[in-house]
PDB file of C-alpha atoms in Angstrom:
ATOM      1  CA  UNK C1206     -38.204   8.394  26.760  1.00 89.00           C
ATOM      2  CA  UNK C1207     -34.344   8.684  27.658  1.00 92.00           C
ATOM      3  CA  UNK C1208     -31.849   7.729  25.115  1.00 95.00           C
ATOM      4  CA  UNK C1209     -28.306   6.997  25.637  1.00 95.00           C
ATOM      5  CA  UNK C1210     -25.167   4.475  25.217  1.00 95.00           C
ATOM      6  CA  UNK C1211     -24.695   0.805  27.107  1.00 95.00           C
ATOM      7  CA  UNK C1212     -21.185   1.005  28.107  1.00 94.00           C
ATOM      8  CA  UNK C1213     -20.884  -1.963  30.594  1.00 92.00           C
ATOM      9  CA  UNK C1214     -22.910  -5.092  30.391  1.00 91.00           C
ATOM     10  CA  UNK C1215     -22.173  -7.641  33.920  1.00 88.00           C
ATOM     11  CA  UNK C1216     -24.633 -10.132  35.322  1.00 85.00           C
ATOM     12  CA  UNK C1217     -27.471  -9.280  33.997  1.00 87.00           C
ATOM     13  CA  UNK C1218     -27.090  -5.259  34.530  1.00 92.00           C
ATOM     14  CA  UNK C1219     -26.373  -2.869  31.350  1.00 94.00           C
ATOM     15  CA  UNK C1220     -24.624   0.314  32.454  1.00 95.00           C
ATOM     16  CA  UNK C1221     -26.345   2.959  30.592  1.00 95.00           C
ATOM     17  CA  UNK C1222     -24.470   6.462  29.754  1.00 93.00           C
ATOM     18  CA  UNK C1223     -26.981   9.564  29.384  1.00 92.00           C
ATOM     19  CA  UNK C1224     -25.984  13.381  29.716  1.00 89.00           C
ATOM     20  CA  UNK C1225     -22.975  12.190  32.048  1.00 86.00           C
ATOM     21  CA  UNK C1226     -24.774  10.036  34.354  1.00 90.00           C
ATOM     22  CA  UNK C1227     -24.871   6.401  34.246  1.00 92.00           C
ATOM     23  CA  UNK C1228     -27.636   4.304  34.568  1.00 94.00           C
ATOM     24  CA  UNK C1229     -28.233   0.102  35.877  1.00 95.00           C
ATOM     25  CA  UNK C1230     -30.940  -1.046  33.602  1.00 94.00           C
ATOM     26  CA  UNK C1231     -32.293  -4.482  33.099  1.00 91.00           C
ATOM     27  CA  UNK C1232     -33.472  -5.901  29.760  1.00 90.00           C
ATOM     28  CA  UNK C1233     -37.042  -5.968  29.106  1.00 84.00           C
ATOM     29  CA  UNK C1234     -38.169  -9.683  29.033  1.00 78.00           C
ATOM     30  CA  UNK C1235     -39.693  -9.526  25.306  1.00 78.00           C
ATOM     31  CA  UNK C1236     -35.394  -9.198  24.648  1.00 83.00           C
ATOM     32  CA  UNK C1237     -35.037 -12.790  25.121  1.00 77.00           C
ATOM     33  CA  UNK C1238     -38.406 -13.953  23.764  1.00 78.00           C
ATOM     34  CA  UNK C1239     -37.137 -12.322  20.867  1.00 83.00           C
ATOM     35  CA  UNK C1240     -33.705 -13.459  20.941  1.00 83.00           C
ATOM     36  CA  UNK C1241     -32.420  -9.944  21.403  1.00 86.00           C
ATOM     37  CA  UNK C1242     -29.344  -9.497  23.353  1.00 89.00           C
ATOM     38  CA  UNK C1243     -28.136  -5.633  23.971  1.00 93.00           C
ATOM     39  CA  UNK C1244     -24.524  -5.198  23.834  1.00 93.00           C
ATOM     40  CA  UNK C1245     -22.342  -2.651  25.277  1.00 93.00           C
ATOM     41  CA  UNK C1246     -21.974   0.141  22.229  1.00 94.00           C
ATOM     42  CA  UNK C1247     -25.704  -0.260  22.235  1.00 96.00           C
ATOM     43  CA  UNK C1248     -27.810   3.480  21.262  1.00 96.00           C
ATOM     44  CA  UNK C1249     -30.850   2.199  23.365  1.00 96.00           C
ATOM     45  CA  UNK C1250     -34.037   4.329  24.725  1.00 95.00           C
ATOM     46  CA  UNK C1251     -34.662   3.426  28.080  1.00 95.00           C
ATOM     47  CA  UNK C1252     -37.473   4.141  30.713  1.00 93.00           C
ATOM     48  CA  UNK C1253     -35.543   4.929  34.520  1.00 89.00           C
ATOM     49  CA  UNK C1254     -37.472   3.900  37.497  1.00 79.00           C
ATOM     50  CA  UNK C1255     -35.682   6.798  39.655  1.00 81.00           C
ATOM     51  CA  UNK C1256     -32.308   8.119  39.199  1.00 74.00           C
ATOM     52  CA  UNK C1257     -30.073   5.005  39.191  1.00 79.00           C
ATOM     53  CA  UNK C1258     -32.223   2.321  38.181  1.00 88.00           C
ATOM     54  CA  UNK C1259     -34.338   1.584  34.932  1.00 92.00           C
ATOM     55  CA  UNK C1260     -35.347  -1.062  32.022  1.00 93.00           C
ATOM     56  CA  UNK C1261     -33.800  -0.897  28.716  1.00 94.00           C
ATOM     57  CA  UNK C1262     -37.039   0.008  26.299  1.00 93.00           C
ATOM     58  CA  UNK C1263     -35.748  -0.461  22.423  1.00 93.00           C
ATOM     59  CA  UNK C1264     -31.984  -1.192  21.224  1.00 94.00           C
ATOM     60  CA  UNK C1265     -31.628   0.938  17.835  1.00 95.00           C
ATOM     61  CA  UNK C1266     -30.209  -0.048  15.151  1.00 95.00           C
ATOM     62  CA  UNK C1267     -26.733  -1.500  14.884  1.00 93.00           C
ATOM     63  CA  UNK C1268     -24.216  -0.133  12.229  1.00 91.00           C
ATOM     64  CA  UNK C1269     -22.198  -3.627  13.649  1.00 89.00           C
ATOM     65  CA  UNK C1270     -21.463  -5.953  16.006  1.00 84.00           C
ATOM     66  CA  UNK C1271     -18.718  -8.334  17.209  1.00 79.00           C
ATOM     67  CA  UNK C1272     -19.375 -11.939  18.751  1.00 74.00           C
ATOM     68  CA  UNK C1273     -15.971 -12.280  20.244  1.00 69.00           C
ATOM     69  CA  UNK C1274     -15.728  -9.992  21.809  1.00 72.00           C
ATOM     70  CA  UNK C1275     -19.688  -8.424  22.240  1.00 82.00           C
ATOM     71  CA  UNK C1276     -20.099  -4.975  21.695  1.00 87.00           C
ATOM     72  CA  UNK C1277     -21.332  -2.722  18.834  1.00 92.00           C
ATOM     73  CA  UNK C1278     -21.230  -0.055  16.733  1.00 94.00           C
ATOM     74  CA  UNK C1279     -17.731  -0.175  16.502  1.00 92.00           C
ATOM     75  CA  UNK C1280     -15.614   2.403  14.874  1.00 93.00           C
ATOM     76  CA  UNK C1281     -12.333   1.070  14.898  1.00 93.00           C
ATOM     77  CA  UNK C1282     -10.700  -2.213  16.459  1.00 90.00           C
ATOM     78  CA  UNK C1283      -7.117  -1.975  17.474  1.00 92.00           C
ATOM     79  CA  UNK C1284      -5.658  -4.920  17.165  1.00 94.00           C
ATOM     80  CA  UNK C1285      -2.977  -5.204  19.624  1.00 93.00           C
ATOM     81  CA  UNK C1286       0.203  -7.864  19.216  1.00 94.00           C
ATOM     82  CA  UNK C1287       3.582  -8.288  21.383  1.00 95.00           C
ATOM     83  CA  UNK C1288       6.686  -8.202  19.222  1.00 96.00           C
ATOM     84  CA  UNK C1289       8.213 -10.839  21.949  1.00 95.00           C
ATOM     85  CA  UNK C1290       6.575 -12.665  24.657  1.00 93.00           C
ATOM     86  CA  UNK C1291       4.047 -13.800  23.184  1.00 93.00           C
ATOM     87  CA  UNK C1292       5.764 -13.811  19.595  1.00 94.00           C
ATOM     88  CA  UNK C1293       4.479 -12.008  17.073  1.00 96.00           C
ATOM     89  CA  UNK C1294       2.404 -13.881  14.988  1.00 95.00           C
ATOM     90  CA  UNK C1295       0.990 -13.070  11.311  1.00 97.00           C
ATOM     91  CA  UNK C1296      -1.464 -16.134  11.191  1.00 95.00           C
ATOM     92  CA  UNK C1297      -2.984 -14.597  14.356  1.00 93.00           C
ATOM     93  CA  UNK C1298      -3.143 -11.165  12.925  1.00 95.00           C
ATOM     94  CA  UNK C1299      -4.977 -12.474   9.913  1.00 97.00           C
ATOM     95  CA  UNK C1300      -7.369 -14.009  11.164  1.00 94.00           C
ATOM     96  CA  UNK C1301      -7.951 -10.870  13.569  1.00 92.00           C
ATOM     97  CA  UNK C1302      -7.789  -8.473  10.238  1.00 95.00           C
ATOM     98  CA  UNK C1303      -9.808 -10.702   8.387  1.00 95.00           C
ATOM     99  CA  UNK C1304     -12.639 -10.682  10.932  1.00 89.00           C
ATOM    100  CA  UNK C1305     -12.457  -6.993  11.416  1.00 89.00           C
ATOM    101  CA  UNK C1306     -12.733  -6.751   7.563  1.00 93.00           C
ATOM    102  CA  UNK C1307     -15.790  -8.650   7.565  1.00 92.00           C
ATOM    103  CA  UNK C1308     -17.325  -6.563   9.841  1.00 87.00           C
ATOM    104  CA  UNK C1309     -16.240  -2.965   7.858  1.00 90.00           C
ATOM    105  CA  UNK C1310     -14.454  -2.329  11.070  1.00 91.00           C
ATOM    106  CA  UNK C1311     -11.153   0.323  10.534  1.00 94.00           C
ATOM    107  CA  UNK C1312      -8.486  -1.684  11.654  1.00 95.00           C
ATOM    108  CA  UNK C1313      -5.392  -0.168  13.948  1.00 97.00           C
ATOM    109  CA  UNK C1314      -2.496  -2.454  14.403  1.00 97.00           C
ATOM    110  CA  UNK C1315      -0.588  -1.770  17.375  1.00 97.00           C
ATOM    111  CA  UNK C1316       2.709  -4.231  18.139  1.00 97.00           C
ATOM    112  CA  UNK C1317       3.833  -3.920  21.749  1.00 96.00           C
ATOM    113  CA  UNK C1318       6.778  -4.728  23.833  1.00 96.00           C
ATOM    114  CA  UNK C1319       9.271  -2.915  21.565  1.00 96.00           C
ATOM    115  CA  UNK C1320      11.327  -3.112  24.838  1.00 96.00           C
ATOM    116  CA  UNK C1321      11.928  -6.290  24.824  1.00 96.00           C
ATOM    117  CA  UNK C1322      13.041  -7.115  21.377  1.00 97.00           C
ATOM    118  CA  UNK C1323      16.586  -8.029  20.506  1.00 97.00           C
ATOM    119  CA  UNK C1324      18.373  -6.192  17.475  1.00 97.00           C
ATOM    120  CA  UNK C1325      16.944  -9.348  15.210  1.00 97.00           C
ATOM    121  CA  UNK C1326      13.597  -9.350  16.678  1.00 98.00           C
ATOM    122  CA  UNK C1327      13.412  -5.617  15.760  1.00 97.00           C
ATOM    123  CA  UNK C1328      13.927  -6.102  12.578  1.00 98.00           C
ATOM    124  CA  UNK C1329      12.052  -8.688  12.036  1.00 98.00           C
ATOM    125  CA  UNK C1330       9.220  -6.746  13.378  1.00 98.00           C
ATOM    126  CA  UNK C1331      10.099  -3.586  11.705  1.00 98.00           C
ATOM    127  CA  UNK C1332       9.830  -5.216   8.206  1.00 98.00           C
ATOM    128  CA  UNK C1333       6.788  -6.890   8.733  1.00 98.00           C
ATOM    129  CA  UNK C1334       5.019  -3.626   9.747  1.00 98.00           C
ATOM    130  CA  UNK C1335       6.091  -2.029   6.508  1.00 98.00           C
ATOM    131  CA  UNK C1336       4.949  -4.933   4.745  1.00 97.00           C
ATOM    132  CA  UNK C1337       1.414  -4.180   6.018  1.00 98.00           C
ATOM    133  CA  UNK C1338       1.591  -0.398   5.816  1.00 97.00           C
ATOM    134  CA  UNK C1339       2.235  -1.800   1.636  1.00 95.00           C
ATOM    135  CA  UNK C1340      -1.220  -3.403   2.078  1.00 95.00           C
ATOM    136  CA  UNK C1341      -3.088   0.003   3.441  1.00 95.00           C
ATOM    137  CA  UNK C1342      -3.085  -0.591   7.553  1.00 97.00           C
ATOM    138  CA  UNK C1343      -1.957   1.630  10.054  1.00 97.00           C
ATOM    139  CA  UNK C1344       0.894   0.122  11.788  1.00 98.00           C
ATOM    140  CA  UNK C1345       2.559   1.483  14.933  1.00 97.00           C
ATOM    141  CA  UNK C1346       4.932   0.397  17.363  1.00 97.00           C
ATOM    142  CA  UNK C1347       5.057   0.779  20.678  1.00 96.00           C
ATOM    143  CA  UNK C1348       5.995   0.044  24.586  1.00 94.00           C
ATOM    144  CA  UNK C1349       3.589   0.674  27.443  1.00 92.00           C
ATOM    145  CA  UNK C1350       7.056   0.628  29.387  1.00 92.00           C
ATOM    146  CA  UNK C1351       8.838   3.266  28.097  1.00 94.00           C
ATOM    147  CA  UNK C1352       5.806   4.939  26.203  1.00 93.00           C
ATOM    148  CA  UNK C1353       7.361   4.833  22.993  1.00 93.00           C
ATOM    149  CA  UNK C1354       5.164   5.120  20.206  1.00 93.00           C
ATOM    150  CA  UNK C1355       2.220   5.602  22.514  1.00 91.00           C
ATOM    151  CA  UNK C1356       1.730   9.515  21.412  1.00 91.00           C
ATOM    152  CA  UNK C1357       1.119   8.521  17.929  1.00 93.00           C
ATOM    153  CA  UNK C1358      -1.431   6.179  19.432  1.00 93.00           C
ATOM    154  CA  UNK C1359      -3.742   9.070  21.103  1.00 90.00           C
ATOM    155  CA  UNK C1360      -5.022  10.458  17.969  1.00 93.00           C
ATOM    156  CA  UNK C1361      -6.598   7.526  16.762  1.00 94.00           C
ATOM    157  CA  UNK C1362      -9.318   6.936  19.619  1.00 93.00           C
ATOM    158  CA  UNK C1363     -10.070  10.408  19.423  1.00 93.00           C
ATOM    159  CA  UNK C1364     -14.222  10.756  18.833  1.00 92.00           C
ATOM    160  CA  UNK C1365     -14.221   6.739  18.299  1.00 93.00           C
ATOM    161  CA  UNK C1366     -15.776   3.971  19.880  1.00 93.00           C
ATOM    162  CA  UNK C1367     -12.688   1.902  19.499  1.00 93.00           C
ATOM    163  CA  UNK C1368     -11.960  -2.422  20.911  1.00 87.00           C
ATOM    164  CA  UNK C1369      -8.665  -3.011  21.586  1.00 84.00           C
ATOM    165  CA  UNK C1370      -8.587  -6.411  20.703  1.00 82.00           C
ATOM    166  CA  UNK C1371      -5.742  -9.520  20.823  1.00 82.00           C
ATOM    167  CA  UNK C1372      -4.157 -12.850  21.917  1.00 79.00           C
ATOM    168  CA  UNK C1373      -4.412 -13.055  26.097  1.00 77.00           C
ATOM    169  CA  UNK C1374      -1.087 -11.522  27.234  1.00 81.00           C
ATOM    170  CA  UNK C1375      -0.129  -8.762  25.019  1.00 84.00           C
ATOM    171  CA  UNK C1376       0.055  -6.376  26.739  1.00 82.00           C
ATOM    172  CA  UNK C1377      -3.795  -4.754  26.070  1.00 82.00           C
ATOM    173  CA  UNK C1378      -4.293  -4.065  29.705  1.00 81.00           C
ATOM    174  CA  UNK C1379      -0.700  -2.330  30.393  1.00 86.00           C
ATOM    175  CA  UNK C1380      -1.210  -0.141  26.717  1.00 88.00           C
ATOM    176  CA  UNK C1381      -4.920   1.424  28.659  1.00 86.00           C
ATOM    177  CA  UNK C1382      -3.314   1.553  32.023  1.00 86.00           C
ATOM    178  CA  UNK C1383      -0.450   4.052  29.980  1.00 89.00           C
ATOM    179  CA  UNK C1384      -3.410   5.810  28.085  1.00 89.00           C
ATOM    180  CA  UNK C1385      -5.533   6.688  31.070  1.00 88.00           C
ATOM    181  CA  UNK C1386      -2.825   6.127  34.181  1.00 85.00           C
ATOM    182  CA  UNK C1387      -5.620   6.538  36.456  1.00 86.00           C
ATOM    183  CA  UNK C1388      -7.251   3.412  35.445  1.00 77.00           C
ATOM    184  CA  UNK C1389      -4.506   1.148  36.980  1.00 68.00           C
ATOM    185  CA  UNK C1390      -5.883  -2.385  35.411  1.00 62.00           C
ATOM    186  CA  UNK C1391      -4.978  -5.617  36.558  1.00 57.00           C
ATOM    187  CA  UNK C1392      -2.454  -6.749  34.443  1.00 55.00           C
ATOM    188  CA  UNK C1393      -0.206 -10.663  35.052  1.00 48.00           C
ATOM    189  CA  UNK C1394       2.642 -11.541  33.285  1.00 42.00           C
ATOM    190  CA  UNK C1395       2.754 -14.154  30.898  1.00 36.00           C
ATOM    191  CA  UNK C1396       2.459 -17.859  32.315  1.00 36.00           C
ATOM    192  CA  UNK C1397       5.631 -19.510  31.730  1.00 37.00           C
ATOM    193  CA  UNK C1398       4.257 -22.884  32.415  1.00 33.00           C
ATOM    194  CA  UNK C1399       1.115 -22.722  29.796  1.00 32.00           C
ATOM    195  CA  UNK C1400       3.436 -20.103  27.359  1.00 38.00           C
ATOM    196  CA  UNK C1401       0.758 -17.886  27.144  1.00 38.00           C
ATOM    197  CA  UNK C1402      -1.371 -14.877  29.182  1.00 41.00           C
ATOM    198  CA  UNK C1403      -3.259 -15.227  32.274  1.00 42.00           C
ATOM    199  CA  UNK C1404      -7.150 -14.349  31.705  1.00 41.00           C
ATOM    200  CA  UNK C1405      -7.144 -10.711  33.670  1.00 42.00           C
ATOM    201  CA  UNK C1406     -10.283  -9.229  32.076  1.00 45.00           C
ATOM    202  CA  UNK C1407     -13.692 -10.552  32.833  1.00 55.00           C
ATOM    203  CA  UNK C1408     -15.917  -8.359  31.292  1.00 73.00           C
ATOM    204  CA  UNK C1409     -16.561  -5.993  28.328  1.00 78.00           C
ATOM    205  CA  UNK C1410     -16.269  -2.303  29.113  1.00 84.00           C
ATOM    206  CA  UNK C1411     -15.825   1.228  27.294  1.00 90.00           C
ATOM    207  CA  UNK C1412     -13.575   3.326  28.972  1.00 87.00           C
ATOM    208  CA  UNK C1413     -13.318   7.012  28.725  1.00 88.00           C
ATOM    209  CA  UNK C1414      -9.829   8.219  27.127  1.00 90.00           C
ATOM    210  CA  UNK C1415      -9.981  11.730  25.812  1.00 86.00           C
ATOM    211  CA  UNK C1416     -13.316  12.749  23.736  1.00 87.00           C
ATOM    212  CA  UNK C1417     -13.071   8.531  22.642  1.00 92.00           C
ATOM    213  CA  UNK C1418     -14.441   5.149  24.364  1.00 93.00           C
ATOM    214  CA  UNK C1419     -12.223   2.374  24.197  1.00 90.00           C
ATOM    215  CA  UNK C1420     -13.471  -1.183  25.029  1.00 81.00           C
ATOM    216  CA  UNK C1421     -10.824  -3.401  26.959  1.00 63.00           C
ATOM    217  CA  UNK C1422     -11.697  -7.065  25.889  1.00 61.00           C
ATOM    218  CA  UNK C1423     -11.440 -10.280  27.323  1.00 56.00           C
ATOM    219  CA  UNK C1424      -8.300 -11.919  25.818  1.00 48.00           C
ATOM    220  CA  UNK C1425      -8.596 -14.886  23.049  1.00 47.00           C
ATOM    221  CA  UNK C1426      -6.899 -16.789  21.177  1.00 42.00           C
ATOM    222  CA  UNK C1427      -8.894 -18.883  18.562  1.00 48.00           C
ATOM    223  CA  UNK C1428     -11.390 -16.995  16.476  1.00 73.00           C
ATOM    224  CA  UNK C1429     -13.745 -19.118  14.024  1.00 83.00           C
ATOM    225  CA  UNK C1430     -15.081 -18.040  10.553  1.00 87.00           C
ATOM    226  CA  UNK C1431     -18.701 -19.139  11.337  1.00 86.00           C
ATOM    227  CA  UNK C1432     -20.166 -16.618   9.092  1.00 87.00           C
ATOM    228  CA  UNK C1433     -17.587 -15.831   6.299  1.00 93.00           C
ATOM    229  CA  UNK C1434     -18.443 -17.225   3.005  1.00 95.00           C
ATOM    230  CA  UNK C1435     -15.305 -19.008   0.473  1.00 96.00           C
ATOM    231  CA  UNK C1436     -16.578 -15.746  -1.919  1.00 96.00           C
ATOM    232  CA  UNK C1437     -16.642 -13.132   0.608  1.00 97.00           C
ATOM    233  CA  UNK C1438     -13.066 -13.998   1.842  1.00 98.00           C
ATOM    234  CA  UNK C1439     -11.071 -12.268  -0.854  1.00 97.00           C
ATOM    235  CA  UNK C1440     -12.432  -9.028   0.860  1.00 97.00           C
ATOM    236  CA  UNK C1441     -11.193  -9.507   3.916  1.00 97.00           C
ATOM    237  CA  UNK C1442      -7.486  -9.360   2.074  1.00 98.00           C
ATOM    238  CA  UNK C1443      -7.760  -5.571   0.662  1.00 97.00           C
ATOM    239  CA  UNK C1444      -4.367  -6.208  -1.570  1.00 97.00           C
ATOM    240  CA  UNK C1445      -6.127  -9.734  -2.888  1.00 97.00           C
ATOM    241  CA  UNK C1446      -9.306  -7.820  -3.593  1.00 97.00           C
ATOM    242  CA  UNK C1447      -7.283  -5.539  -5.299  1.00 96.00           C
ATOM    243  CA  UNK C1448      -5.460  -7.721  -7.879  1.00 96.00           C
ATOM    244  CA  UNK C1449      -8.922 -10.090  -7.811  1.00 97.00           C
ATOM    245  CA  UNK C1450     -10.074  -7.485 -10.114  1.00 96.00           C
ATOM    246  CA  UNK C1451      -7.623  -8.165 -13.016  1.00 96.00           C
ATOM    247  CA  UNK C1452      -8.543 -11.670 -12.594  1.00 96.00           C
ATOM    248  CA  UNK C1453     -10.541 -13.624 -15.711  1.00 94.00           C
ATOM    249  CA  UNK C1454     -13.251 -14.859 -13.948  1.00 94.00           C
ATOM    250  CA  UNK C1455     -15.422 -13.036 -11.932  1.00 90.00           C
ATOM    251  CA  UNK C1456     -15.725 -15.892  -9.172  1.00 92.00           C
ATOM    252  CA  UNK C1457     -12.013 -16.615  -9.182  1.00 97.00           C
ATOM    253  CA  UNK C1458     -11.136 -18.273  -5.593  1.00 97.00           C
ATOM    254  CA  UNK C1459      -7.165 -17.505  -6.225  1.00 98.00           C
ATOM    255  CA  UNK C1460      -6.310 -21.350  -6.379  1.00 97.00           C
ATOM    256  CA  UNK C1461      -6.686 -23.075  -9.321  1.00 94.00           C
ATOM    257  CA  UNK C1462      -8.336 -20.939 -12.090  1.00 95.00           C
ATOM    258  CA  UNK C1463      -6.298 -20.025 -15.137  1.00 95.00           C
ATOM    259  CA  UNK C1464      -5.169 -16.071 -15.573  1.00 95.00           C
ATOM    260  CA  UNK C1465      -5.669 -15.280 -11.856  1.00 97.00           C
ATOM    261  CA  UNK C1466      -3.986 -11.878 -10.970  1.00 97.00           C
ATOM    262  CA  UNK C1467      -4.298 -12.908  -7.255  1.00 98.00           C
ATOM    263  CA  UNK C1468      -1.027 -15.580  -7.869  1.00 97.00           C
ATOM    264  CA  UNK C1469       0.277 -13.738 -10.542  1.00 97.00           C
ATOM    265  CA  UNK C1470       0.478 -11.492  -8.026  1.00 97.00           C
ATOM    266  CA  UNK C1471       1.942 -14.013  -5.991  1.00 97.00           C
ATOM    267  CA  UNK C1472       4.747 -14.835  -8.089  1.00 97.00           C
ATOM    268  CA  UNK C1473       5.774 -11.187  -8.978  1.00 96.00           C
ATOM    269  CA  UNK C1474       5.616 -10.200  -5.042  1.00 95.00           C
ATOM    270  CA  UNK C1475       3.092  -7.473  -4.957  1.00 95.00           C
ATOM    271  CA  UNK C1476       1.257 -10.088  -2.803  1.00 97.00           C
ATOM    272  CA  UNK C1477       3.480 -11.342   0.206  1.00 97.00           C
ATOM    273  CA  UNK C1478       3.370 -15.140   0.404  1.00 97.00           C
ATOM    274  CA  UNK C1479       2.567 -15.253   3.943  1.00 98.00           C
ATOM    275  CA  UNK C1480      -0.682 -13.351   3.226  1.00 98.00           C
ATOM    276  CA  UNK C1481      -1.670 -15.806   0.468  1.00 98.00           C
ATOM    277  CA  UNK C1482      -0.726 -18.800   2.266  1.00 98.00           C
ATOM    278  CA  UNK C1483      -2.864 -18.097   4.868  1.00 98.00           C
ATOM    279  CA  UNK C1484      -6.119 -16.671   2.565  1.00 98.00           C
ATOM    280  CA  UNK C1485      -5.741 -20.540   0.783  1.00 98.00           C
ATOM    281  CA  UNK C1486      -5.843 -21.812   4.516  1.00 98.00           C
ATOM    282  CA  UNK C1487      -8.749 -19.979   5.442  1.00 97.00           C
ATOM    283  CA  UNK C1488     -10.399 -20.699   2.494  1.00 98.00           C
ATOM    284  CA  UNK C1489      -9.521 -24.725   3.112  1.00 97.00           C
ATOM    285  CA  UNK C1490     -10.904 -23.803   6.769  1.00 95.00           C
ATOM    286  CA  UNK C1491     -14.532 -21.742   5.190  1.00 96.00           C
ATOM    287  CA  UNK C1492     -14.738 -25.226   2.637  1.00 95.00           C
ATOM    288  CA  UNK C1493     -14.764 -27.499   5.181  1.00 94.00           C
ATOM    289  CA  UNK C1494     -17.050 -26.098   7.913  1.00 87.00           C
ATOM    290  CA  UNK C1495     -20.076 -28.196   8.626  1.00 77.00           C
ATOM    291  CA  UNK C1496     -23.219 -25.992   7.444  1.00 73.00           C
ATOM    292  CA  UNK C1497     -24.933 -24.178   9.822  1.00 63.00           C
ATOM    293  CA  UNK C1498     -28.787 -25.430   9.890  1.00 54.00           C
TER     294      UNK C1498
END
């Protein structure tokens, strides 16, 4: 049987890629006795009907998957932030990184609306994007309105299934439209009244641009750590998880435990403050989530 790649899933229908053409298929009905949901990013084998029409047969094997948004076998997730309008926000991008971590995802950051920013803002922005280059991510700057930046941004979703992935508003929409003009997305301006983006994408989709696939994501703005254990989240902190292995103890959770490397890290600034302010939050946040039964 047929093989190829879901790369559209919309009431009910999953829009199957093979040799070019694309393919409406339904999920067999043992899926959901089985609690087996395909996602786009899918490898599935499929059995077509006729030309245009078929049932998906057997969804391989997942190297990962997302919940918010749904898709899998993701190579990279850019993670895409507005310098202004919505303001930046390194809380937000934590919690992004720290789920993208989880999920051995290689993350891109991308900071839009360079445009917009006032000398201050600027820097502002500029110096927190070196401070996370320090930690090991990619970092680049851009503005889908004057396309600055946005050739540095072309060679990363080369041969990738990439997610571009952020807070509603940021400008995710207007960044594809510039990648693949053609396209021409809905994009709205921010909402004054609510201070924050109107919902413009309904649905998860890859999206040819160059020899890549890019997903364009509904936006969000809360993301939970339902699976993350307190001991998995140093991980998700690559600069923590560096120092964590000077610490004493094995175990060490970076809070109270004597000769911990993670604060002395802290305290000599090798570790920005920011960062371990919010890995104690999240922690607080992993501690007190009711268990899952």
């Amino acid at each position: 049987m047929p093989e190829g790649k879901i790369v559209k899933a919309l009431s009910g229908f999953y829009y199957v890629l093979h040799d070019g053409e694309m393919i409406q298929c339904r999920g067999r009905g043992v899926f959901r006795k089985n609690k087996i949901t395909p996602l786009v990013g899918d490898e599935v084998v499929f059995q077509a009907e006729n030309e245009r029409e078929g049932y998906i047969m057997e969804v391989k094997e997942r190297k990962n998957e997302l919940v918010r948004p749904p898709i899998a076998n993701v190579d990279q997730a850019i993670l895409v932030f507005s310098a202004v309008e919505p303001d930046f926000s390194t809380v937000l991008l934590d919690r992004f990184l720290v789920l993208v971590e989880y999920n051995h995802i290689q993350p891109l950051i991308c900071i839009t609306k360079m445009d917009l920013t006032n000398e201050k803002q600027k820097q502002a922005i500029t110096e927190y994007a070196e401070e996370y280059r320090n930690m090991g991510y990619e970092v680049l700057l851009t503005s889908s309105e004057t396309e600055a930046g946005i050739e540095r941004l072309n060679p990363h979703v080369e041969n990738k299934i990439s997610v571009f992935a952020g807070q509603s508003g940021v400008g995710k929409s207007s960044l594809l439209n510039v990648l693949r003009p053609d396209l021409s997305l809905k994009t709205n301006d921010i909402s004054s009244h609510l201070g924050r983006g109107k919902h413009t994408t309904r649905h998860v989709e890859l999206i040819s641009v160059g020899n890549g696939l890019i997903a364009d994501t509904p936006g969000f703005s809360s993301l939970e750590f339902t699976t993350i254990e307190a001991e998995e989240l140093t991980y998700c902190f690559p600069e923590i998880a560096r120092e964590s292995e000077k610490c004493k103890f094995r175990a060490c959770l970076h809070i109270s435990e004597p000769k911990c490397a993670v604060k002395a890290g802290v305290e000599a600034q090798t570790i920005t403050q920011y960062r371990y302010q919010h890995y104690v939050d999240f922690l607080q946040e992993i501690k007190d989530r009711k268990p899952r039964y």
